[in-house]
Backbone as a printed PyTorch tensor [residue, N CA C, xyz], in Angstrom:
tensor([[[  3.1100,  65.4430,  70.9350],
         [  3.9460,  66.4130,  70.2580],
         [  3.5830,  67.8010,  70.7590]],

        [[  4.7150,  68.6010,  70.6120],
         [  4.4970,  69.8610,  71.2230],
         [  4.5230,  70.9220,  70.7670]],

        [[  3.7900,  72.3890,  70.5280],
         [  4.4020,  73.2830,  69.2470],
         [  5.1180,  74.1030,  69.9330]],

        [[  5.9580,  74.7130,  69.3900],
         [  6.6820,  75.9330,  70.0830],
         [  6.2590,  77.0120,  69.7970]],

        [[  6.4570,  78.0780,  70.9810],
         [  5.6830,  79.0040,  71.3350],
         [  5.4930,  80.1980,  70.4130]],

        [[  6.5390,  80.0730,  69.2820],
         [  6.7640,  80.9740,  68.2130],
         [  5.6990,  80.3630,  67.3100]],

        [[  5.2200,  79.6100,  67.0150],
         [  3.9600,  78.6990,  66.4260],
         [  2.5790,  78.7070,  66.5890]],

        [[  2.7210,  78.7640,  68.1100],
         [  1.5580,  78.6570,  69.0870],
         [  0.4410,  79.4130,  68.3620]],

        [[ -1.3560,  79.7350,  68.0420],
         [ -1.8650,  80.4120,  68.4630],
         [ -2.3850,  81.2850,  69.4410]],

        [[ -2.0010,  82.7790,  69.3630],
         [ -2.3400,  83.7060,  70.5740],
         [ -3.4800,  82.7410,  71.5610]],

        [[ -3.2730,  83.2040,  73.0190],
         [ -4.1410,  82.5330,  73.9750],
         [ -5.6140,  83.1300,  73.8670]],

        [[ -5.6650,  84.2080,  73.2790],
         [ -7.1120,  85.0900,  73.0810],
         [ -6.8490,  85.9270,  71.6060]],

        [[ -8.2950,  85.7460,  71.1680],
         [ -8.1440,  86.2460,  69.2680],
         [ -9.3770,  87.2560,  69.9490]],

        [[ -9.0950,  88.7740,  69.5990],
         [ -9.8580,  89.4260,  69.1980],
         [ -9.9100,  90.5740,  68.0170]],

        [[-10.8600,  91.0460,  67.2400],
         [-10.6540,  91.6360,  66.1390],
         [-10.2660,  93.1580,  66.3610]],

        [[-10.1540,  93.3980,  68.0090],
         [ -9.8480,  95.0450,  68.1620],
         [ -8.0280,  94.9360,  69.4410]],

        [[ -8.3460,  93.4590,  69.3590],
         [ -6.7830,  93.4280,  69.9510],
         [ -5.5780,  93.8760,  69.0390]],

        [[ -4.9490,  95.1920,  69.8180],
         [ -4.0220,  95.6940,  68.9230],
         [ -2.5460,  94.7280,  69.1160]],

        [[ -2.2810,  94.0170,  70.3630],
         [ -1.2570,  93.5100,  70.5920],
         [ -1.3980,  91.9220,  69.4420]],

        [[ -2.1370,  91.6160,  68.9200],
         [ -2.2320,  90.5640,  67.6740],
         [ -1.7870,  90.6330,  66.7130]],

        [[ -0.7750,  90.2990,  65.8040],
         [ -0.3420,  90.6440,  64.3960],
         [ -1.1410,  90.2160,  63.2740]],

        [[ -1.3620,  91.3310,  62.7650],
         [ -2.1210,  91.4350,  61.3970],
         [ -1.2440,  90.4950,  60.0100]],

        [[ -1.6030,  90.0400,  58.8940],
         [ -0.8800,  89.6980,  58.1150],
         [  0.0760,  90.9750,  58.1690]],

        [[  0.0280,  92.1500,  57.6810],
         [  0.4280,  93.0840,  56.4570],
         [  1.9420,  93.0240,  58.1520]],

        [[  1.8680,  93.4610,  59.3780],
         [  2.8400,  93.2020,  60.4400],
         [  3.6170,  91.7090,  60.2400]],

        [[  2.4200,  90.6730,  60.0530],
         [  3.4270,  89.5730,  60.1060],
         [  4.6480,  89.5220,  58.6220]],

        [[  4.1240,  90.1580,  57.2740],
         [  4.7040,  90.2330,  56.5580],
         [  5.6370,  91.1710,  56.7240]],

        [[  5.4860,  92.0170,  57.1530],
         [  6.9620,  93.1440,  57.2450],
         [  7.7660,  92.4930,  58.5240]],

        [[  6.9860,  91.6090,  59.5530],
         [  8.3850,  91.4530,  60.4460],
         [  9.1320,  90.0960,  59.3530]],

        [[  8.9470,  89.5090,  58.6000],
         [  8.8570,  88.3520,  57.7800],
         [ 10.0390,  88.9350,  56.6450]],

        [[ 10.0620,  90.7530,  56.1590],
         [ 11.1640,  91.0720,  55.5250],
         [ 12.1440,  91.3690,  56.0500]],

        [[ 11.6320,  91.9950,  57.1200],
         [ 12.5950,  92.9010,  58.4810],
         [ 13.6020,  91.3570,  58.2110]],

        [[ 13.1690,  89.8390,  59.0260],
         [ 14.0540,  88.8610,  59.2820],
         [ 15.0140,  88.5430,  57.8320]],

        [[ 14.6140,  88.7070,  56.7350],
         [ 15.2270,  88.2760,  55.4560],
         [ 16.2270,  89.2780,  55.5780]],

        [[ 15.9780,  90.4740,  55.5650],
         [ 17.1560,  91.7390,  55.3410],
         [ 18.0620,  91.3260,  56.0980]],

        [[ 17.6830,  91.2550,  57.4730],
         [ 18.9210,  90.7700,  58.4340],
         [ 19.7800,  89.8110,  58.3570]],

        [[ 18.6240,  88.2580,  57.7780],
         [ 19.9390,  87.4860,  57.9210],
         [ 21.0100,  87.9070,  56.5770]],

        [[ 20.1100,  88.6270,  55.2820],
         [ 21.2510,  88.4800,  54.2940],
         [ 22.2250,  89.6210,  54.9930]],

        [[ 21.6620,  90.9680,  55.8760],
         [ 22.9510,  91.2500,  56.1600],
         [ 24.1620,  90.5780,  57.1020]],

        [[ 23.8600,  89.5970,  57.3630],
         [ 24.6230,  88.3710,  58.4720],
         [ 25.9330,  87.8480,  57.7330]],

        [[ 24.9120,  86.8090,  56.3680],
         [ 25.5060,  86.7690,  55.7710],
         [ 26.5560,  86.7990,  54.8970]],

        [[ 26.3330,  88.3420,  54.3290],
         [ 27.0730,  89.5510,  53.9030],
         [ 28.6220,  89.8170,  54.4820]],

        [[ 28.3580,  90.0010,  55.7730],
         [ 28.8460,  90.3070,  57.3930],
         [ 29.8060,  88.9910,  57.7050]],

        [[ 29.2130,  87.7030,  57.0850],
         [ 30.2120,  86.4230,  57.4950],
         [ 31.0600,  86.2300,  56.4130]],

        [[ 30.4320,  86.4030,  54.9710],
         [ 31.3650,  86.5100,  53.6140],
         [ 32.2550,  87.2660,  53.7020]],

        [[ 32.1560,  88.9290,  54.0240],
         [ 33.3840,  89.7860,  53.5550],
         [ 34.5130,  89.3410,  55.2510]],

        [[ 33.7720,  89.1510,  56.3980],
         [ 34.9810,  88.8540,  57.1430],
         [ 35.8820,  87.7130,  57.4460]],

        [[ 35.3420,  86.7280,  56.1830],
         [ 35.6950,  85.5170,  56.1020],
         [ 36.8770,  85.9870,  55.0650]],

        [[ 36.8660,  86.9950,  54.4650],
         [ 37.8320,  87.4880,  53.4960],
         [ 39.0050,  88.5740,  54.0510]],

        [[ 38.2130,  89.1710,  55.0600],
         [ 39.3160,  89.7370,  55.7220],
         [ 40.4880,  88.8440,  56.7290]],

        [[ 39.6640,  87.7330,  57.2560],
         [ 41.1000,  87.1480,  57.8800],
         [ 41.5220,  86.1720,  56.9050]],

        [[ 41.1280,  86.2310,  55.5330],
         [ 41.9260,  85.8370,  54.5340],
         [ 43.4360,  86.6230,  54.9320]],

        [[ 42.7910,  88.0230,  54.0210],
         [ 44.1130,  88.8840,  54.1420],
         [ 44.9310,  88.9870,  55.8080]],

        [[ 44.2170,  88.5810,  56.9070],
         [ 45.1380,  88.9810,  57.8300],
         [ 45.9010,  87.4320,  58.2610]],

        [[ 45.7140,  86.8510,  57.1100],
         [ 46.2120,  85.0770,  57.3500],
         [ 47.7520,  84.9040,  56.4650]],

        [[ 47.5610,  86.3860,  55.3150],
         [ 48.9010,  86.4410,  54.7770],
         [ 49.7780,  87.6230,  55.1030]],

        [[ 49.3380,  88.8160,  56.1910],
         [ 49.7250,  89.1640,  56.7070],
         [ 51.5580,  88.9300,  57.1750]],

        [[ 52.3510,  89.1810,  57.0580],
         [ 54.2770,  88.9560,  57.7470],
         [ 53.9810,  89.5300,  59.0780]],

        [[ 53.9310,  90.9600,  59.0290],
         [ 53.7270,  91.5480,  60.8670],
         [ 52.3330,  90.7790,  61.9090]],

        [[ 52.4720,  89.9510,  62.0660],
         [ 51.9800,  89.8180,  63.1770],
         [ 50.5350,  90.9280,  64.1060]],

        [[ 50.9450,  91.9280,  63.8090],
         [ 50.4160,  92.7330,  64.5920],
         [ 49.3100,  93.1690,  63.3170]],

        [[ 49.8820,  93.1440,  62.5440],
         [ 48.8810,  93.4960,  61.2050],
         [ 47.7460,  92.2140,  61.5740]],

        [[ 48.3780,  91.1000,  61.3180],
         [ 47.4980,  89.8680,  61.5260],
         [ 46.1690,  90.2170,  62.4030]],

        [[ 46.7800,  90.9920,  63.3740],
         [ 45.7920,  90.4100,  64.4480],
         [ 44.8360,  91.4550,  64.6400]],

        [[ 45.1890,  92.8790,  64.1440],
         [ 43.9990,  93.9030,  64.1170],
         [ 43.0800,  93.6930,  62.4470]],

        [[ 43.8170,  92.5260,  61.6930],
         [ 42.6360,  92.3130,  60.4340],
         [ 41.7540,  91.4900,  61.3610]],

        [[ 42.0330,  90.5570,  61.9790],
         [ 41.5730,  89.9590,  62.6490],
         [ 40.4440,  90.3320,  63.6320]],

        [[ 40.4630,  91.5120,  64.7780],
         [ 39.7470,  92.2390,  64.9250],
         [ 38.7750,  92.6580,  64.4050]],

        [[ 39.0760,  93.0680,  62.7710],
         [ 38.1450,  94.2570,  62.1840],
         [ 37.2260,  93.1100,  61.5600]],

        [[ 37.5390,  91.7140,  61.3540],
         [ 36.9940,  90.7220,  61.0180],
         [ 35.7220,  90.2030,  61.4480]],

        [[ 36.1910,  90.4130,  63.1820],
         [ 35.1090,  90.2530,  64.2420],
         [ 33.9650,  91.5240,  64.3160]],

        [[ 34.4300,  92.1170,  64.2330],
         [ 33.5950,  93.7770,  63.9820],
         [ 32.7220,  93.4950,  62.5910]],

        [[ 33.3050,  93.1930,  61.8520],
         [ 32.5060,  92.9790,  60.3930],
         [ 30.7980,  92.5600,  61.1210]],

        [[ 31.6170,  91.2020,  61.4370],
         [ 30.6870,  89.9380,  61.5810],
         [ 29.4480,  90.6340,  63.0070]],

        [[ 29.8630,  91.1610,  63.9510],
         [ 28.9300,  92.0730,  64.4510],
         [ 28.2480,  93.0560,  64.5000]],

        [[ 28.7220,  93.8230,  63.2530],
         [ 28.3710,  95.0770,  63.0580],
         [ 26.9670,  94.7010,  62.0820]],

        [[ 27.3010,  93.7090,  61.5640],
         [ 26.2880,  92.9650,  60.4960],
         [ 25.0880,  91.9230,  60.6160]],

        [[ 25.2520,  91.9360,  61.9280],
         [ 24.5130,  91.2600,  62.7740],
         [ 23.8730,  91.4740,  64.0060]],

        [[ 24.7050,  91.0430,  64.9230],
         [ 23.8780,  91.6560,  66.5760],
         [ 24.1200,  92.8160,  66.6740]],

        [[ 24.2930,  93.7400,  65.9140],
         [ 24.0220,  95.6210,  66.4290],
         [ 22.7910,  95.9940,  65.8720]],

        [[ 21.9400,  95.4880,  64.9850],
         [ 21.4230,  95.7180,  63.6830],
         [ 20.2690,  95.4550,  64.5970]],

        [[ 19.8330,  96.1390,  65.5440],
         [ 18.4460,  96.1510,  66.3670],
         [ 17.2830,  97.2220,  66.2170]],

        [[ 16.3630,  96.6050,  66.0350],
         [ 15.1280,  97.2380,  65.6600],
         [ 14.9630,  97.9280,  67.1640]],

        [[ 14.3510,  99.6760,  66.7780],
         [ 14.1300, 100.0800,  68.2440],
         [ 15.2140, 100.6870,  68.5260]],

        [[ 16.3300, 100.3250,  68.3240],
         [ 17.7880, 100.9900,  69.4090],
         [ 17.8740, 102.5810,  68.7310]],

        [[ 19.0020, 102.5720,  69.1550],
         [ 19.3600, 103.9030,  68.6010],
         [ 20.3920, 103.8460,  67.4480]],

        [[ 20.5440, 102.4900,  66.8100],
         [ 21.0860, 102.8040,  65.3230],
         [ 22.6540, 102.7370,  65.8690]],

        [[ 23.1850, 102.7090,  67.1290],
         [ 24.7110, 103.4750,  66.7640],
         [ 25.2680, 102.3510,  67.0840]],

        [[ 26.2770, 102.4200,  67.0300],
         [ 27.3450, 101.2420,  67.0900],
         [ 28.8410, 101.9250,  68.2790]],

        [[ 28.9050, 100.6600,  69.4990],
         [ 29.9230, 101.5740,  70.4570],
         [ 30.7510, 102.0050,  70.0440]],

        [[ 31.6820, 102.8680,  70.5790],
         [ 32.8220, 103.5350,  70.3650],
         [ 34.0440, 102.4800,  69.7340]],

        [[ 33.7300, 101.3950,  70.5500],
         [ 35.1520, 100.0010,  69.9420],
         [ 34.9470,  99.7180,  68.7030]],

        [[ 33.3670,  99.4270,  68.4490],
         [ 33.4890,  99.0890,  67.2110],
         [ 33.4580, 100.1720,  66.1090]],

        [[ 33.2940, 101.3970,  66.5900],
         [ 33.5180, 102.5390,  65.4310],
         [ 34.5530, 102.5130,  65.7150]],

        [[ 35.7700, 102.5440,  66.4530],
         [ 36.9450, 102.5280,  66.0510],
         [ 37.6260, 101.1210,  65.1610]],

        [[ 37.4870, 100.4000,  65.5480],
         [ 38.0660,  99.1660,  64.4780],
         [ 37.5820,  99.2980,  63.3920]],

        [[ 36.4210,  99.4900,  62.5510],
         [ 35.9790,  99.7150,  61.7010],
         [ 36.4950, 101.2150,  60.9380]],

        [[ 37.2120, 101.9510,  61.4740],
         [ 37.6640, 102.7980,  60.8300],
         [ 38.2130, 102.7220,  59.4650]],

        [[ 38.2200, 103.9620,  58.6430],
         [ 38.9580, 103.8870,  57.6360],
         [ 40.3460, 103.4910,  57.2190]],

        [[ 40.9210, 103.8080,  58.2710],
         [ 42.5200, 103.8810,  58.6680],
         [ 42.9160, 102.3850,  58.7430]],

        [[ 41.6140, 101.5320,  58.9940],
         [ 42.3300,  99.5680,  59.2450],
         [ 42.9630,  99.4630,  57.8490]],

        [[ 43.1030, 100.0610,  56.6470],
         [ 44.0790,  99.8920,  55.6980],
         [ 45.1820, 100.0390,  56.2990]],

        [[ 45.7820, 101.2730,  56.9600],
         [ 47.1810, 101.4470,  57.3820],
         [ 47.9700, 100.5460,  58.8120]],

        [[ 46.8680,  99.4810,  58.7270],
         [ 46.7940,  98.3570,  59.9560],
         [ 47.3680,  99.0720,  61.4050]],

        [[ 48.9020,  98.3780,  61.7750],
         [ 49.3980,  98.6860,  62.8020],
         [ 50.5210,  99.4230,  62.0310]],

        [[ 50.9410, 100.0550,  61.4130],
         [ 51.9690, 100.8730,  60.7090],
         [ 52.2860, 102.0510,  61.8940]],

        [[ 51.6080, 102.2800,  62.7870],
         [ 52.1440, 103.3110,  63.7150],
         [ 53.0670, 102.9010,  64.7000]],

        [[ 53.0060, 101.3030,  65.1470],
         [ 53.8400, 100.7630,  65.5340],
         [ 55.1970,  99.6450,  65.1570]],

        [[ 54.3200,  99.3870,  63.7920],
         [ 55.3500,  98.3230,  62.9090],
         [ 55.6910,  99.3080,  61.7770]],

        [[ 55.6510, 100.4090,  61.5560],
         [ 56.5460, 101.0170,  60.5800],
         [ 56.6300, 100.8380,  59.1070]],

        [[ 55.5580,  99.5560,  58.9720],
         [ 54.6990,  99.4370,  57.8050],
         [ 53.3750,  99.1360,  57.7140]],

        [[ 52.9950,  98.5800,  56.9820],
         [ 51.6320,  98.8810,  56.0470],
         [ 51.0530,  97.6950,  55.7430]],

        [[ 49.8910,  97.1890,  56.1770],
         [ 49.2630,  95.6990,  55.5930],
         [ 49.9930,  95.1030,  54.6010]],

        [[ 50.6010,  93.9180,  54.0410],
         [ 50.2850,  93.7220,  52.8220],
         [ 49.3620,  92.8330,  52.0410]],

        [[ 48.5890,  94.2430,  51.0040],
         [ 47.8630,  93.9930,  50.5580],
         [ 47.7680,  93.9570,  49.2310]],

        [[ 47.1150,  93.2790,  48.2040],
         [ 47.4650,  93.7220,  46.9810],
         [ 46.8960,  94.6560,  46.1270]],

        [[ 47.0340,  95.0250,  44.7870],
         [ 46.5050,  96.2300,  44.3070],
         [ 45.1710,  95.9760,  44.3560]],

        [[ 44.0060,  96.7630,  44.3280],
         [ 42.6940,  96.8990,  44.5260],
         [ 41.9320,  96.5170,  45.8050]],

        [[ 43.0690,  95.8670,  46.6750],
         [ 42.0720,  95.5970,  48.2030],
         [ 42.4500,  96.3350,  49.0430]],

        [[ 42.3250,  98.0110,  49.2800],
         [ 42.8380,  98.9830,  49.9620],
         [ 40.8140,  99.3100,  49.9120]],

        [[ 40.5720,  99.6450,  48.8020],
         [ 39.4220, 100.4870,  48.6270],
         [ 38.0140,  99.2260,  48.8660]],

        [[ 38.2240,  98.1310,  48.9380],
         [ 37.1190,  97.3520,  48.8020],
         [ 37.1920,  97.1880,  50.4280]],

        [[ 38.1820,  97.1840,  51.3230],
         [ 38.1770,  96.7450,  52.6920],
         [ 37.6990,  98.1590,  53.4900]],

        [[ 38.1170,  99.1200,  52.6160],
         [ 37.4970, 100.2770,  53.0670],
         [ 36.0040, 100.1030,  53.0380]],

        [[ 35.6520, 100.0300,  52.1340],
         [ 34.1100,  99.9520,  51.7510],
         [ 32.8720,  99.1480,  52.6250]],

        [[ 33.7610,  97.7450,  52.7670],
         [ 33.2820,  96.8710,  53.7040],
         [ 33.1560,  97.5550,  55.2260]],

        [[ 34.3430,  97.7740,  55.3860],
         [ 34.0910,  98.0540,  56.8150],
         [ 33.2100,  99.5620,  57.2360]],

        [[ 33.2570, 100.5330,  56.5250],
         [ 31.8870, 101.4090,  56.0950],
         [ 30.9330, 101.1400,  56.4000]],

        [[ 30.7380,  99.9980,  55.3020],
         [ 29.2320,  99.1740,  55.4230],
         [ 28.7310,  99.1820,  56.3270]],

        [[ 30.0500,  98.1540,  57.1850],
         [ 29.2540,  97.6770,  58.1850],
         [ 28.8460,  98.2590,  59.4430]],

        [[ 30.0840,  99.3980,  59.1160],
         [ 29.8010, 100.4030,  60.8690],
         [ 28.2480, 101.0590,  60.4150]],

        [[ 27.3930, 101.1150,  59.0130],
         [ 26.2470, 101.8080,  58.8720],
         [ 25.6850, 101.0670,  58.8740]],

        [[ 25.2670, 100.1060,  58.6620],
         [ 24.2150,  98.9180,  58.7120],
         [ 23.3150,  99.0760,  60.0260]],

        [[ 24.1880,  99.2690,  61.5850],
         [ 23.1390,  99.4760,  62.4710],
         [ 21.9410, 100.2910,  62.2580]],

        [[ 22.4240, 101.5310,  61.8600],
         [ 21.6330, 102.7780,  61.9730],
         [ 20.8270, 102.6840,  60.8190]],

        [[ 20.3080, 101.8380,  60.0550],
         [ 19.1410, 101.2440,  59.0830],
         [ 18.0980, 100.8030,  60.0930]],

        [[ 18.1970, 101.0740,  61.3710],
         [ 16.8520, 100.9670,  62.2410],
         [ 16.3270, 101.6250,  62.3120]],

        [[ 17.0650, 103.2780,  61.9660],
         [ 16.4100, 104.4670,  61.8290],
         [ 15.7450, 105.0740,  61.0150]],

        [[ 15.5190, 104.1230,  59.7590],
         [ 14.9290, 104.5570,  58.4910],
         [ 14.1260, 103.5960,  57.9570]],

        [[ 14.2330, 102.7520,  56.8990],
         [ 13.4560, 101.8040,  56.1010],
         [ 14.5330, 100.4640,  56.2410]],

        [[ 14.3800, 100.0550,  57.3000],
         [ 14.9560,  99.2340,  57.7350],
         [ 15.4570,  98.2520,  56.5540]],

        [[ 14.3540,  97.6730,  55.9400],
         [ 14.5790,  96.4290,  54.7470],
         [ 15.1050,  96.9280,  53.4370]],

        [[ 14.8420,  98.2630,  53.3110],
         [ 15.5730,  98.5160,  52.1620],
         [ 16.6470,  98.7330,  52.0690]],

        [[ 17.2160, 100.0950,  52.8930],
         [ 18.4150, 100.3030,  53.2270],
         [ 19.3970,  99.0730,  53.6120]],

        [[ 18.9870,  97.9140,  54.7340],
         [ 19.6170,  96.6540,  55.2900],
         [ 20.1580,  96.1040,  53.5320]],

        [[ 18.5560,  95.7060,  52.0820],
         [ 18.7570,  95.1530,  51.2620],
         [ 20.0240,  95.7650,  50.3740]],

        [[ 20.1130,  97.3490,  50.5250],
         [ 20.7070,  97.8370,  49.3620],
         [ 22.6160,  97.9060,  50.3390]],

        [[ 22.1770,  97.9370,  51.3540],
         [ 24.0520,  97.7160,  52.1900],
         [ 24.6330,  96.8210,  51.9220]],

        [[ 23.6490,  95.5570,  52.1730],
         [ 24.0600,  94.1290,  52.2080],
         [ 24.4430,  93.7320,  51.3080]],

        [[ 23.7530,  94.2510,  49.4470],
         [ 24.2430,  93.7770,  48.0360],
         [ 25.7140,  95.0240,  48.2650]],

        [[ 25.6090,  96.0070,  48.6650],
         [ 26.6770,  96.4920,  48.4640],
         [ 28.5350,  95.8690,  49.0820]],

        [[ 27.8970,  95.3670,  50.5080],
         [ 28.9760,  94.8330,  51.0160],
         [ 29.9790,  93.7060,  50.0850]],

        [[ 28.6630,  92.6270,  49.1420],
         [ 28.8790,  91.3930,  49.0430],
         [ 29.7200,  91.5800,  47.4190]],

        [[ 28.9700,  93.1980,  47.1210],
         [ 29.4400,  93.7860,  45.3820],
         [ 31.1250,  94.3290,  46.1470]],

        [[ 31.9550,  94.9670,  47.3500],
         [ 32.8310,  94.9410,  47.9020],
         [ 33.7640,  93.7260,  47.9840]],

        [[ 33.2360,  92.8880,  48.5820],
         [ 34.0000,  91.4170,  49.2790],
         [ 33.9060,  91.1700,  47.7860]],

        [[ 33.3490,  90.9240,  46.5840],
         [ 33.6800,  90.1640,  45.8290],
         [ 34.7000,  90.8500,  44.7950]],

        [[ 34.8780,  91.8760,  45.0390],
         [ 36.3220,  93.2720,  44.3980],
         [ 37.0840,  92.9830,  44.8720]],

        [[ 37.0570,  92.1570,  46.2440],
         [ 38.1980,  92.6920,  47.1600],
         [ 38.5760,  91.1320,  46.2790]],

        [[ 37.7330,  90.0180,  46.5150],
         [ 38.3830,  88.5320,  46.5510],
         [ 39.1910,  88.7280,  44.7360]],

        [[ 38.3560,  89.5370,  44.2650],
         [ 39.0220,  89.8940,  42.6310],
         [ 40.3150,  90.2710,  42.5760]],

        [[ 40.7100,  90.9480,  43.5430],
         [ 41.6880,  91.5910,  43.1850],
         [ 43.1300,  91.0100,  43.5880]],

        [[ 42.4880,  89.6680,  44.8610],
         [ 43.7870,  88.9850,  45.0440],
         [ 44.4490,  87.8470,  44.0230]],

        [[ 43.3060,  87.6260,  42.8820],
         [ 43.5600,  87.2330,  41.2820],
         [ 44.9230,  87.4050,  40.9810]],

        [[ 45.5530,  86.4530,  40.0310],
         [ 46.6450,  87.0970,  39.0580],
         [ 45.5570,  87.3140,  37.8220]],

        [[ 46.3430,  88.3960,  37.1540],
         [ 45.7440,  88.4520,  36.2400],
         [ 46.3450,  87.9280,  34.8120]],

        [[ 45.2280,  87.7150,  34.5200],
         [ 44.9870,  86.6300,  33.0540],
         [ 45.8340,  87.5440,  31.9720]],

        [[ 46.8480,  86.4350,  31.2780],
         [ 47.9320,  87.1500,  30.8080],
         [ 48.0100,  85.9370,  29.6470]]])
């Protein structure tokens, strides 16, 4: 049997080797990984809800930039979210993530998502989120990541509320 190398004990233990992880390192890279995946998570829930809405979409073209901003969710919440970088997120995905993905393709289709009452401001919110989530590399990584990530999921679950009838 074989261990893998993430397992392995270091090839040399010394007590002044700085390249060795200490508990108190192995425990913070140990939250660092929790923050992330729940922001993944987070990141797969609310864009699993956005191509909800771009699945009932009529224009077509609406369809396919929810669709987009869907994919952006799911990356912005995930593989941008690098320890070390510079926090920012490219130009493509700050643009899809814009505020404006409420007014979908309306510059060319002449209307407006349809969406129902209360999921204008929760899709806003989400996609916010997620264009800031990178730049939590620049600060307290696990907290900020913890307090985005409940925020996204306190969003996606307004948004899934609001496509409700209501109880009458």
């Amino acid at each position: 049997m074989t261990t893998s190398a993430l397992s392995a004990p270091p090839l040399h233990s010394s007590a002044h080797d700085d390249n060795v992880p200490n508990g108190e390192d192995q425990a913070q890279r140990a939250a660092e990984l929790a923050a992330l995946h729940r922001a993944a998570d987070a990141g797969e829930e609310a864009a699993a809800w956005v191509r909800q809405l771009a699945g009932r979409q009529g224009e077509e073209e609406h369809g396919r930039l929810l669709e987009r901003v869907a994919e952006a969710i799911v990356k912005a919440s995930s593989r941008e979210i690098i320890p070390g970088s510079d926090g920012l997120l490219t130009e493509e995905l700050r643009y899809t993530l814009a505020a404006d993905v409420v007014l979908g393709a309306s510059h060319t289709t002449g209307t407006l998502p349809e969406l129902h009452p209360g999921e204008r401001m929760p899709l806003i919110a989400v996609c916010s989120i997620a264009a800031t989530l990178p730049s939590c590399v620049l600060g307290d990584l696990v907290r900020e990541v913890e307090v985005l990530a409940a925020e996204m999921e306190a969003a996606t679950d307004a948004g899934r509320a609001a496509e409700l009838p209501a109880a009458g």
